[in-house]
Coordinates of N, CA and C in Angstrom, one line a residue:
X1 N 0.8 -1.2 0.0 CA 0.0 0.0 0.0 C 0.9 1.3 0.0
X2 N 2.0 1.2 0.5 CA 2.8 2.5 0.9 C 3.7 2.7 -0.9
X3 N 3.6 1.3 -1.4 CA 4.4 1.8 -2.7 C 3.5 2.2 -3.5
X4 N 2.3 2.1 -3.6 CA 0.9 2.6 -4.5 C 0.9 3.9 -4.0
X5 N 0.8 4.2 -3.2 CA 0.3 5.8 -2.2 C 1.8 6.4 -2.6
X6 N 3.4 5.8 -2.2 CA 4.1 7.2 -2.7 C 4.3 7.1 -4.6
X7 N 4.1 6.2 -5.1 CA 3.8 6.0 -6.8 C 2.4 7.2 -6.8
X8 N 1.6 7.0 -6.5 CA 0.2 8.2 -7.0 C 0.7 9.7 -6.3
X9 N 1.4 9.5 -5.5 CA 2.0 10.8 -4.6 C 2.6 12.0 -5.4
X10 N 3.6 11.0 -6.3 CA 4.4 11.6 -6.8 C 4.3 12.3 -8.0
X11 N 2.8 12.3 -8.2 CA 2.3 13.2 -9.8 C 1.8 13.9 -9.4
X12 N 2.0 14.7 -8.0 CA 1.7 16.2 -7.7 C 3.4 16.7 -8.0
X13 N 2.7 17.5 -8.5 CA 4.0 18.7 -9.1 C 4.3 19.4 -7.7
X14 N 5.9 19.6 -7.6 CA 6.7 20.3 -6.7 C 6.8 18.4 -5.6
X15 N 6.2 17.3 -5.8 CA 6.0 16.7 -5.1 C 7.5 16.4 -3.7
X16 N 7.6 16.2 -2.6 CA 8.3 16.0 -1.7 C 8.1 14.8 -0.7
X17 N 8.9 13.8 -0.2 CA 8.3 12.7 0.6 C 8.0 13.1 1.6
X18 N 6.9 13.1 2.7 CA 6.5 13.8 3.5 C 7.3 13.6 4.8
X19 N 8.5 12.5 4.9 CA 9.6 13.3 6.1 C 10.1 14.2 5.9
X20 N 10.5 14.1 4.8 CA 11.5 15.2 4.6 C 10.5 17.0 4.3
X21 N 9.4 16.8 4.1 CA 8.9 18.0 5.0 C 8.4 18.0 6.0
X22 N 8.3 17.4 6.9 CA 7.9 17.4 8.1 C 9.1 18.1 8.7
X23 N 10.4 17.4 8.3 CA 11.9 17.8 8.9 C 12.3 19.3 9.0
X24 N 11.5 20.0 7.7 CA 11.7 21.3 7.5 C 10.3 22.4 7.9
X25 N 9.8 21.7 8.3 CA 8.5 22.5 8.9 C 7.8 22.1 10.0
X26 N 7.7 22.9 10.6 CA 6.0 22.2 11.3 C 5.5 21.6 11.8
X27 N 5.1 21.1 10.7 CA 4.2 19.8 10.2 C 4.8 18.6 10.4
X28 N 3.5 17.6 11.2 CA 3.8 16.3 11.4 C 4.0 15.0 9.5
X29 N 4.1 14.5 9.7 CA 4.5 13.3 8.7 C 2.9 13.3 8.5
X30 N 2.1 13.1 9.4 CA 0.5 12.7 9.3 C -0.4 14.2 8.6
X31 N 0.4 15.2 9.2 CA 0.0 16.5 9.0 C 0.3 16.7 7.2
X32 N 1.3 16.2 6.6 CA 1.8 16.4 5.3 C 0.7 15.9 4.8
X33 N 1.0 14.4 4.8 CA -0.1 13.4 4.1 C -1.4 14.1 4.1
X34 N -2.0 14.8 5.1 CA -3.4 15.7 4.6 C -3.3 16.6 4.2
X35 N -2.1 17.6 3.9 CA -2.1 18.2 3.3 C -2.1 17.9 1.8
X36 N -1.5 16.8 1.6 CA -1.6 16.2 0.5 C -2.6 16.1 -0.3
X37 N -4.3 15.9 0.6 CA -5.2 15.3 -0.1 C -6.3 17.2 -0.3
X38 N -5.7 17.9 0.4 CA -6.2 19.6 0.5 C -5.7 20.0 -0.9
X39 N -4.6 19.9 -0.7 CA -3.6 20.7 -2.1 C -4.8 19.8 -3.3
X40 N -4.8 18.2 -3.7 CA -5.3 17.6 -4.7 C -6.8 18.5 -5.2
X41 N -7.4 19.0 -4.0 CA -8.8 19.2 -4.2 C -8.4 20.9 -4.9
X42 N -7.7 21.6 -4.0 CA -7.7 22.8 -4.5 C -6.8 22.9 -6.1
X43 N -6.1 22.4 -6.3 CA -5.1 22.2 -7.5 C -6.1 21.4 -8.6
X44 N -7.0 20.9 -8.4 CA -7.9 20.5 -9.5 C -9.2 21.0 -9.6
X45 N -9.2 22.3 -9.0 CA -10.5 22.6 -8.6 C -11.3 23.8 -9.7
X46 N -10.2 24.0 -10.6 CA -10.8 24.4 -11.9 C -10.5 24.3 -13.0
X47 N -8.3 23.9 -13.2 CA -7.9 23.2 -14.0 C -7.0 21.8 -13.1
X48 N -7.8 21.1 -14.5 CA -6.8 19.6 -13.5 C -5.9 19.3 -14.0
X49 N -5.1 20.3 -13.6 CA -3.3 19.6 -13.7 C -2.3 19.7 -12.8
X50 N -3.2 19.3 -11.2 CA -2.1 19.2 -10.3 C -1.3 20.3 -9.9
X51 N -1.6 21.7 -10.3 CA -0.8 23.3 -10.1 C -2.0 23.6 -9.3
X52 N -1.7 24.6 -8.1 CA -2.7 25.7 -7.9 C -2.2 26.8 -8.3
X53 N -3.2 27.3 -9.3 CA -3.5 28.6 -10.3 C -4.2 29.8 -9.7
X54 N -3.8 30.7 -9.5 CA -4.0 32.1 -9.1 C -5.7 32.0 -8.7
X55 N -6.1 32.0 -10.0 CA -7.8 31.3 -9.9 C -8.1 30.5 -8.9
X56 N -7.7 30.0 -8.6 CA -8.0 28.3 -8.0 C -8.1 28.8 -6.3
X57 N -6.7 30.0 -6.3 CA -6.6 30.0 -4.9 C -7.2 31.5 -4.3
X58 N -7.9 32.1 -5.3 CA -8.8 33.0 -5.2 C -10.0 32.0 -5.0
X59 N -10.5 31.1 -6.2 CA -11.6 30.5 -5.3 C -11.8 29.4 -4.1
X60 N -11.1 29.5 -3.3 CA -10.8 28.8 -2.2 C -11.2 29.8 -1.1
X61 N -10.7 31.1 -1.1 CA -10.5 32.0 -0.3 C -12.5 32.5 -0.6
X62 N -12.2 32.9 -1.7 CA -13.8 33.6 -1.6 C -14.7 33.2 -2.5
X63 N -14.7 32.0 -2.7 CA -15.7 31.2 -3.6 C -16.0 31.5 -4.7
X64 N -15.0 32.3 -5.4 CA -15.3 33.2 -6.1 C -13.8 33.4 -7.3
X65 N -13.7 33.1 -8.5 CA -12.7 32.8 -8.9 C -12.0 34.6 -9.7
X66 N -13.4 35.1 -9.8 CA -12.9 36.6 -10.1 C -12.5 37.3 -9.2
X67 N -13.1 37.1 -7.8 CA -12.7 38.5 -6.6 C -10.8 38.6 -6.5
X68 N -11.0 39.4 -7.0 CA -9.6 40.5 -6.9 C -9.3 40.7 -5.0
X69 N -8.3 40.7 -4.7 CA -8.1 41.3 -3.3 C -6.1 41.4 -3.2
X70 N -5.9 42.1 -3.2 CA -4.4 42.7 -2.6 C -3.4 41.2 -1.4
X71 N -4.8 40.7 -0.5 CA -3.9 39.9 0.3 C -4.1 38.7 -0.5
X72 N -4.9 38.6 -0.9 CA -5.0 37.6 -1.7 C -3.4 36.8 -3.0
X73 N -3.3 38.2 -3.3 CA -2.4 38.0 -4.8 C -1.2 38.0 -4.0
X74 N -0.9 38.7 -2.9 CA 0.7 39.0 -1.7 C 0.9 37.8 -1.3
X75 N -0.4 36.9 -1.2 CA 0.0 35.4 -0.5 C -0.1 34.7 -1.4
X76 N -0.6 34.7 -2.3 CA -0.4 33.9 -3.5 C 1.2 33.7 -4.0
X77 N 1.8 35.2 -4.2 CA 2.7 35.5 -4.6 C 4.4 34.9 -3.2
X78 N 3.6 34.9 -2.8 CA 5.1 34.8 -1.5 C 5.2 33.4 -1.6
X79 N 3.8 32.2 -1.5 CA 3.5 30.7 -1.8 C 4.4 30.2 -3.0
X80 N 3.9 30.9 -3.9 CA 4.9 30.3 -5.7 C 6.4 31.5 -5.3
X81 N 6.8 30.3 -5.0 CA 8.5 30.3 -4.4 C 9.3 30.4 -6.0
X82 N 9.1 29.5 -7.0 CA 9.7 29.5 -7.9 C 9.4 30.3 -8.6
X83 N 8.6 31.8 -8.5 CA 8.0 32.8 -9.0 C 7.9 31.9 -10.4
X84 N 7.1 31.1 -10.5 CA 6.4 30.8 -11.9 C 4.8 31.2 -12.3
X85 N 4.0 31.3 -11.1 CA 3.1 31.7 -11.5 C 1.8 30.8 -11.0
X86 N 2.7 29.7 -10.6 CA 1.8 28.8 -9.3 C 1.9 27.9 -8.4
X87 N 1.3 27.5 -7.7 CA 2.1 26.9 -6.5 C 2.3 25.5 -6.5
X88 N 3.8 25.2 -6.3 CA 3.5 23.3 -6.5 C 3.3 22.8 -5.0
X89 N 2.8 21.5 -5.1 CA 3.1 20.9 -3.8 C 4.0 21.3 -2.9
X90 N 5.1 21.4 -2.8 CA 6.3 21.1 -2.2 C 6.4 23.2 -1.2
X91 N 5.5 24.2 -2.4 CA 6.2 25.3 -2.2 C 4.6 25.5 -1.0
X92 N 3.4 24.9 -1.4 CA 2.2 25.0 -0.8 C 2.8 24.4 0.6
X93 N 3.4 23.4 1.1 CA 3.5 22.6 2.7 C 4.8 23.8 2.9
X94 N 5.7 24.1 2.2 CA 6.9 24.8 3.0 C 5.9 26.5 3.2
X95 N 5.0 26.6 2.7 CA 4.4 28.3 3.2 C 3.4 27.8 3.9
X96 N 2.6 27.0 3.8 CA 1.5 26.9 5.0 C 2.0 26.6 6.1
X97 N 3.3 26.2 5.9 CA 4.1 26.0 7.2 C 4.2 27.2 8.2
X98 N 4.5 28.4 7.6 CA 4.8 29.8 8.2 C 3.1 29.7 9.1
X99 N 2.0 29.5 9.1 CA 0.9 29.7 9.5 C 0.3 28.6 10.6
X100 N 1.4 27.6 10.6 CA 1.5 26.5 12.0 C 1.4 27.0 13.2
X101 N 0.5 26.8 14.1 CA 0.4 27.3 15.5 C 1.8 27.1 16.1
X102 N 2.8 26.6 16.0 CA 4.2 26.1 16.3 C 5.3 26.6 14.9
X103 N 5.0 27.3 14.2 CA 6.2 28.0 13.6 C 6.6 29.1 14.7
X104 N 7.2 29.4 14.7 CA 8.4 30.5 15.0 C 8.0 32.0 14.9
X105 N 7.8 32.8 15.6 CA 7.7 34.2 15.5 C 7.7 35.1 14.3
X106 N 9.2 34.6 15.1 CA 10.2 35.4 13.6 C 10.1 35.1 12.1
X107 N 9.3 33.6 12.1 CA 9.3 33.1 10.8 C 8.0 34.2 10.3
X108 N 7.1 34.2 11.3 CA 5.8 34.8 11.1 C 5.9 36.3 10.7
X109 N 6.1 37.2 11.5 CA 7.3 38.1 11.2 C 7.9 39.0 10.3
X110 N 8.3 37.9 9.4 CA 9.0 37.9 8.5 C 8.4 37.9 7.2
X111 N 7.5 36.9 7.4 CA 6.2 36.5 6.2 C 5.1 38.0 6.1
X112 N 5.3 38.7 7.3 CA 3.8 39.3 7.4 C 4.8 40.6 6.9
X113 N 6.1 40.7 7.1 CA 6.7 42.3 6.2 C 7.0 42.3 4.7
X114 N 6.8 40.6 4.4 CA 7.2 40.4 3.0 C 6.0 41.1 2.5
X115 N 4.9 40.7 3.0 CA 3.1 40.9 2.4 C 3.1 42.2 2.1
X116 N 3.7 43.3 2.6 CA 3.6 44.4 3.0 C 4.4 44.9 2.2
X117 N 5.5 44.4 2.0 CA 6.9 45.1 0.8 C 6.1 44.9 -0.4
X118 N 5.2 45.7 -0.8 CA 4.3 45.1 -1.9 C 5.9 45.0 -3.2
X119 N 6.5 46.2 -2.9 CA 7.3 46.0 -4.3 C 8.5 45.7 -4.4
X120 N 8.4 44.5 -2.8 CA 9.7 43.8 -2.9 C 11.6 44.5 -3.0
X121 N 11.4 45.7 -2.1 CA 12.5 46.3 -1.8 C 13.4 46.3 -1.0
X122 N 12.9 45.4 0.1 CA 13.5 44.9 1.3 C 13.0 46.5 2.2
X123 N 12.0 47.3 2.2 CA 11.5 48.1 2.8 C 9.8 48.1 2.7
X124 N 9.6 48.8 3.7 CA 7.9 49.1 3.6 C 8.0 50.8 3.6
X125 N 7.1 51.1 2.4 CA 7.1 52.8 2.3 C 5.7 53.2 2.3
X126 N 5.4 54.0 2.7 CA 4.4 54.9 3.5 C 3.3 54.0 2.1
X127 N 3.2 54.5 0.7 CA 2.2 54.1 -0.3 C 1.8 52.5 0.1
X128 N 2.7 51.7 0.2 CA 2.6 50.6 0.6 C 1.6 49.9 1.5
X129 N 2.2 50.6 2.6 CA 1.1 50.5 3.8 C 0.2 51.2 3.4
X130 N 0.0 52.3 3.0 CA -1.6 52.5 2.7 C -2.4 51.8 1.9
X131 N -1.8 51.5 0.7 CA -2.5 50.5 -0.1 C -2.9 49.0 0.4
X132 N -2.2 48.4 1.8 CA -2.7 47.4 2.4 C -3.9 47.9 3.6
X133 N -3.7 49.2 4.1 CA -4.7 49.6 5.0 C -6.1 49.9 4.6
X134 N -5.6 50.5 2.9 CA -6.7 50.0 2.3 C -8.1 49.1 1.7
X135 N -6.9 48.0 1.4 CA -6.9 47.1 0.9 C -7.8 46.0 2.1
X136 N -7.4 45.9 3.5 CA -8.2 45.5 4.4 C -9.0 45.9 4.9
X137 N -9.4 47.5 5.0 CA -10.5 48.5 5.2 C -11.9 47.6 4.0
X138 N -11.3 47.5 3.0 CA -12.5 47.5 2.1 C -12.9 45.8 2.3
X139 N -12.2 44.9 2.8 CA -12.3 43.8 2.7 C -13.6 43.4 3.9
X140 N -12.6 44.0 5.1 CA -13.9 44.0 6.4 C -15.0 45.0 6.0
X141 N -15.5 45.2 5.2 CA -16.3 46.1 5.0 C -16.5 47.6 5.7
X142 N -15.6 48.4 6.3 CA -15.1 49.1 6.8 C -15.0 50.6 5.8
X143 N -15.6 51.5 6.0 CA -16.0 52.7 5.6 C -15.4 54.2 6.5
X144 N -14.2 54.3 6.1 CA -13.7 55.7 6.6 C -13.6 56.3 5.8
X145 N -13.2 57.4 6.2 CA -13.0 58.9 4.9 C -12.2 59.0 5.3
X146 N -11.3 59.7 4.4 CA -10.1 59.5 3.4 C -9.1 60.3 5.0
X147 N -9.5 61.0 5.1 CA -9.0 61.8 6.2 C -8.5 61.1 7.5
X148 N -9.5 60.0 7.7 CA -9.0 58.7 8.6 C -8.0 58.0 8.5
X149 N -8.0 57.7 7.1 CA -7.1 56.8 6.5 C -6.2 57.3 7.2
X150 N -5.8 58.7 6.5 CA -4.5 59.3 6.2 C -3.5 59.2 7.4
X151 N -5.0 59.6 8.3 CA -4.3 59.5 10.0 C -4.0 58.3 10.4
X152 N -4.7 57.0 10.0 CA -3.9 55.8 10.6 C -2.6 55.4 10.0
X153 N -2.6 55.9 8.8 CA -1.0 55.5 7.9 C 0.0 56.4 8.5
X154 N -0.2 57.5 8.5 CA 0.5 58.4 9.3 C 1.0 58.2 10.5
X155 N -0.2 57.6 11.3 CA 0.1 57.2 13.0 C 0.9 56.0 12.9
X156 N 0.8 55.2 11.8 CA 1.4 54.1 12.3 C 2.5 53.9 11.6
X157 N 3.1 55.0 10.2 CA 4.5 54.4 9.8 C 5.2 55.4 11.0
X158 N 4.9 56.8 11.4 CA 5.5 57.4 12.0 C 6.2 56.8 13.1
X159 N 5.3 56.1 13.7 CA 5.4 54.9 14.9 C 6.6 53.9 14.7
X160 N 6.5 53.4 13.4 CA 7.2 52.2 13.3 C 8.5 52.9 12.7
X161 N 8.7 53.9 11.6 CA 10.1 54.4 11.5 C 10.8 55.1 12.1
X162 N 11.4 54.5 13.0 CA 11.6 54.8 14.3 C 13.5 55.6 14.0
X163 N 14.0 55.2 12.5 CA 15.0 56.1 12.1 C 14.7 57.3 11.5
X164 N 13.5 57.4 10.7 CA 12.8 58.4 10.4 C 13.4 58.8 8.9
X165 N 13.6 57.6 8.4 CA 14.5 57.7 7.0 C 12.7 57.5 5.8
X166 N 12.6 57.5 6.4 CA 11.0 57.1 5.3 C 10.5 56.0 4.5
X167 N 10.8 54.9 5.4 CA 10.5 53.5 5.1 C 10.8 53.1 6.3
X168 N 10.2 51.8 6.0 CA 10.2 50.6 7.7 C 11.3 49.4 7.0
X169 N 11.9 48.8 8.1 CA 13.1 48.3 7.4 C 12.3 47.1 8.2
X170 N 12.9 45.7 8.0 CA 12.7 44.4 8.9 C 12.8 44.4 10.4
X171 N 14.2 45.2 10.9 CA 14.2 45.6 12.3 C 13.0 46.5 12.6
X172 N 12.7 47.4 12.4 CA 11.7 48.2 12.5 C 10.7 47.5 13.0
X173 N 10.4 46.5 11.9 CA 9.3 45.9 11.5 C 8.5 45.2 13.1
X174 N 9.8 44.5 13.1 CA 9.9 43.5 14.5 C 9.7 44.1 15.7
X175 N 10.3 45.4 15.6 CA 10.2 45.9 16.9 C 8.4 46.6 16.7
X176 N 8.0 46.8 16.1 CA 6.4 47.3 15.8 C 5.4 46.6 16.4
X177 N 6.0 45.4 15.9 CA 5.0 44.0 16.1 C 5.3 43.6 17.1
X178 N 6.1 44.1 17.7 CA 6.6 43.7 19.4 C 5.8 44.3 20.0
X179 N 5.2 45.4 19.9 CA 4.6 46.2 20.4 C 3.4 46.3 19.8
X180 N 3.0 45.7 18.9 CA 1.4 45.9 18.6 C 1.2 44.4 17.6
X181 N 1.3 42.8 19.1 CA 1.0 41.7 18.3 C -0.1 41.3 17.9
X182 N -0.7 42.0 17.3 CA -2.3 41.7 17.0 C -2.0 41.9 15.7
X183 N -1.0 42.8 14.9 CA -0.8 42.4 13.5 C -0.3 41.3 12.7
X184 N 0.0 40.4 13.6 CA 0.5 39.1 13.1 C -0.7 38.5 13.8
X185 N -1.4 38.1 14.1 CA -2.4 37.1 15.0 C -3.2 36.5 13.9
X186 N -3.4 36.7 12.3 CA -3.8 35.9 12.0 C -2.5 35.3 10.7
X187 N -1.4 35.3 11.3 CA -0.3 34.6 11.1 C -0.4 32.9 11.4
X188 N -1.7 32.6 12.0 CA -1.6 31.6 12.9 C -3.1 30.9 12.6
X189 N -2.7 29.9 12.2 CA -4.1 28.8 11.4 C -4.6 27.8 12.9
X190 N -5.2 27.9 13.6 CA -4.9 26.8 14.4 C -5.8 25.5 13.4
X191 N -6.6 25.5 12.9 CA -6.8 24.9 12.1 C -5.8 23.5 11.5
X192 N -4.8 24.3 11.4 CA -3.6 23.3 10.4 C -3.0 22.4 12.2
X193 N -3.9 22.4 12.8 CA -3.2 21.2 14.0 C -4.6 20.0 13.7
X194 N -5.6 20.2 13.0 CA -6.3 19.6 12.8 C -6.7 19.2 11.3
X195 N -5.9 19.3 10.4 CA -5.8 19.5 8.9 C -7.3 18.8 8.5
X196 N -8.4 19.4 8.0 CA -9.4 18.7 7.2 C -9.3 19.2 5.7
X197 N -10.3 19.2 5.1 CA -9.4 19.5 3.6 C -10.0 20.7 3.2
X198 N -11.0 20.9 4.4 CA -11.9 22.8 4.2 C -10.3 23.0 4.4
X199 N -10.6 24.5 2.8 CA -9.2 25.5 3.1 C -9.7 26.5 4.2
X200 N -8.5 27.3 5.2 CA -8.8 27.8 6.0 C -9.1 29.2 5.2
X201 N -10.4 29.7 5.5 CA -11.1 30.9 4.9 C -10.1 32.1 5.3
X202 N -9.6 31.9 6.5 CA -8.7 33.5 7.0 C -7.5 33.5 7.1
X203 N -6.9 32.7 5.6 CA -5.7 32.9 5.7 C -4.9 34.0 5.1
X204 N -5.8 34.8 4.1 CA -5.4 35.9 3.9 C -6.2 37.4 4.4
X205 N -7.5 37.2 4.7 CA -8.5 38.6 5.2 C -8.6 38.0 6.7
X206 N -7.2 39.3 7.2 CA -7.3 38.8 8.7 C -8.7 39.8 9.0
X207 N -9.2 39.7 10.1 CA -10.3 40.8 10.7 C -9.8 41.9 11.4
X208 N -10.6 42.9 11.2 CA -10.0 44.4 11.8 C -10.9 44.8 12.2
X209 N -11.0 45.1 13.8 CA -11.2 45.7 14.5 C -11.9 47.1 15.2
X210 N -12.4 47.5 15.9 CA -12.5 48.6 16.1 C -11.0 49.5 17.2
X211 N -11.0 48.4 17.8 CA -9.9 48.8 18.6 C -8.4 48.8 18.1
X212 N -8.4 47.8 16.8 CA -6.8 48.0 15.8 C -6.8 49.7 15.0
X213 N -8.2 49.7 15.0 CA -8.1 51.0 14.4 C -7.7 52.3 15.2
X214 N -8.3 51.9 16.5 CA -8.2 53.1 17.6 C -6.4 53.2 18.3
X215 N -6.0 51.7 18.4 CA -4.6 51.6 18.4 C -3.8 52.7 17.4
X216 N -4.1 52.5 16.1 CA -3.4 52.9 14.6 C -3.3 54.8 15.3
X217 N -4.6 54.9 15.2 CA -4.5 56.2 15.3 C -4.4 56.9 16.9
X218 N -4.6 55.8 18.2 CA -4.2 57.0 18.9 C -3.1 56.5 19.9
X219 N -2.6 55.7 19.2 CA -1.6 54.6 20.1 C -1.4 54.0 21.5
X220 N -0.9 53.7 22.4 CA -1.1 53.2 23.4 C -2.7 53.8 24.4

């Protein structure tokens, strides 16, 4: 049985034996194997060729293969490792990994300033964050005037650039989120300790708050 199962295993694209991601993530050996059978469903769930396609992982998130969303395409994008344009097996268990109740902070961290460097500079610049404060304003259904905005982006790169050079660097970043861990909290699937093959709906539209907002703008 175990030579039939890793023989059909292995015509998932990116495929990896599941110690050897378990070794580098996470994730239990038992934990892979179901992830195994999640990726199958989502990766054929509108073309069947074993890839998950941009499409595919938009309709997973919002049942909906056209909705456009900002966190959507940032985690799409950070997942397809081999920047090709979709995610294989192998790059799907090593990123869901980052969202294990048992990854690492820092890994978390790390993942959540990538989301944010929309343009990949190894900084976060004021446009940036607004276009994600945006971007989750409209998602929670959340209605401020513009004037609000301006004040939470304001309040909060001011906050975090703490050299005052006009971007947030990784250090920055860390020390922000040290101080206001509610921006990583849906860094964290608890879900994936119980892997079923439902994809977890909030892995990219974390929820916001009344009180993240009251944080943003009047700080401690």
């Amino acid at each position: 049985m175990g030579c039939a199962s890793s023989k059909r295993n292995k015509q998932l694209h990116g495929y990896e034996d599941p110690s050897v991601l378990a070794a580098e993530t996470p994730f239990t050996v038992s934990e892979v194997e179901s992830l195994e059978e999640l990726y199958k469903k989502l990766s054929n769930s509108i073309i069947a060729d074993g890839l998950i396609h941009k499409e595919e992982f938009h309709l997973a998130l919002f049942k909906n293969r056209n909705q456009r969303n900002l966190f959507a395409d940032r985690v799409f994008d950070l997942f397809d490792l081999k920047r090709n344009g979709v995610i294989e097996f192998g790059e799907f268990v090593r990123s869901l990994g980052i969202f294990h109740p048992n990854a690492t902070v820092a890994d978390k961290i790390a993942f959540a300033f990538k989301l944010y460097d929309l343009r990949q500079t190894g900084f976060i610049e004021r446009e940036e964050l607004k276009e994600m404060v945006l971007a989750l304003l409209h998602e929670s259904e959340l209605v401020l005037t513009e004037d609000i905005v301006e004040m939470i982006v304001d309040k909060t790169f001011s906050e975090a650039d703490t050299k005052g050079d006009g971007k947030i660097d990784l250090e920055e970043w860390k020390a922000f989120v040290s101080k206001y861990p509610s921006l990583i909290k849906n860094m964290t699937l608890p879900y994936l300790k119980d892997i079923s093959i439902a994809f977890p709906s909030f892995v990219v539209l974390p929820e916001i708050e009344d009180s993240d907002v009251s944080v943003s703008v009047n700080g401690d």
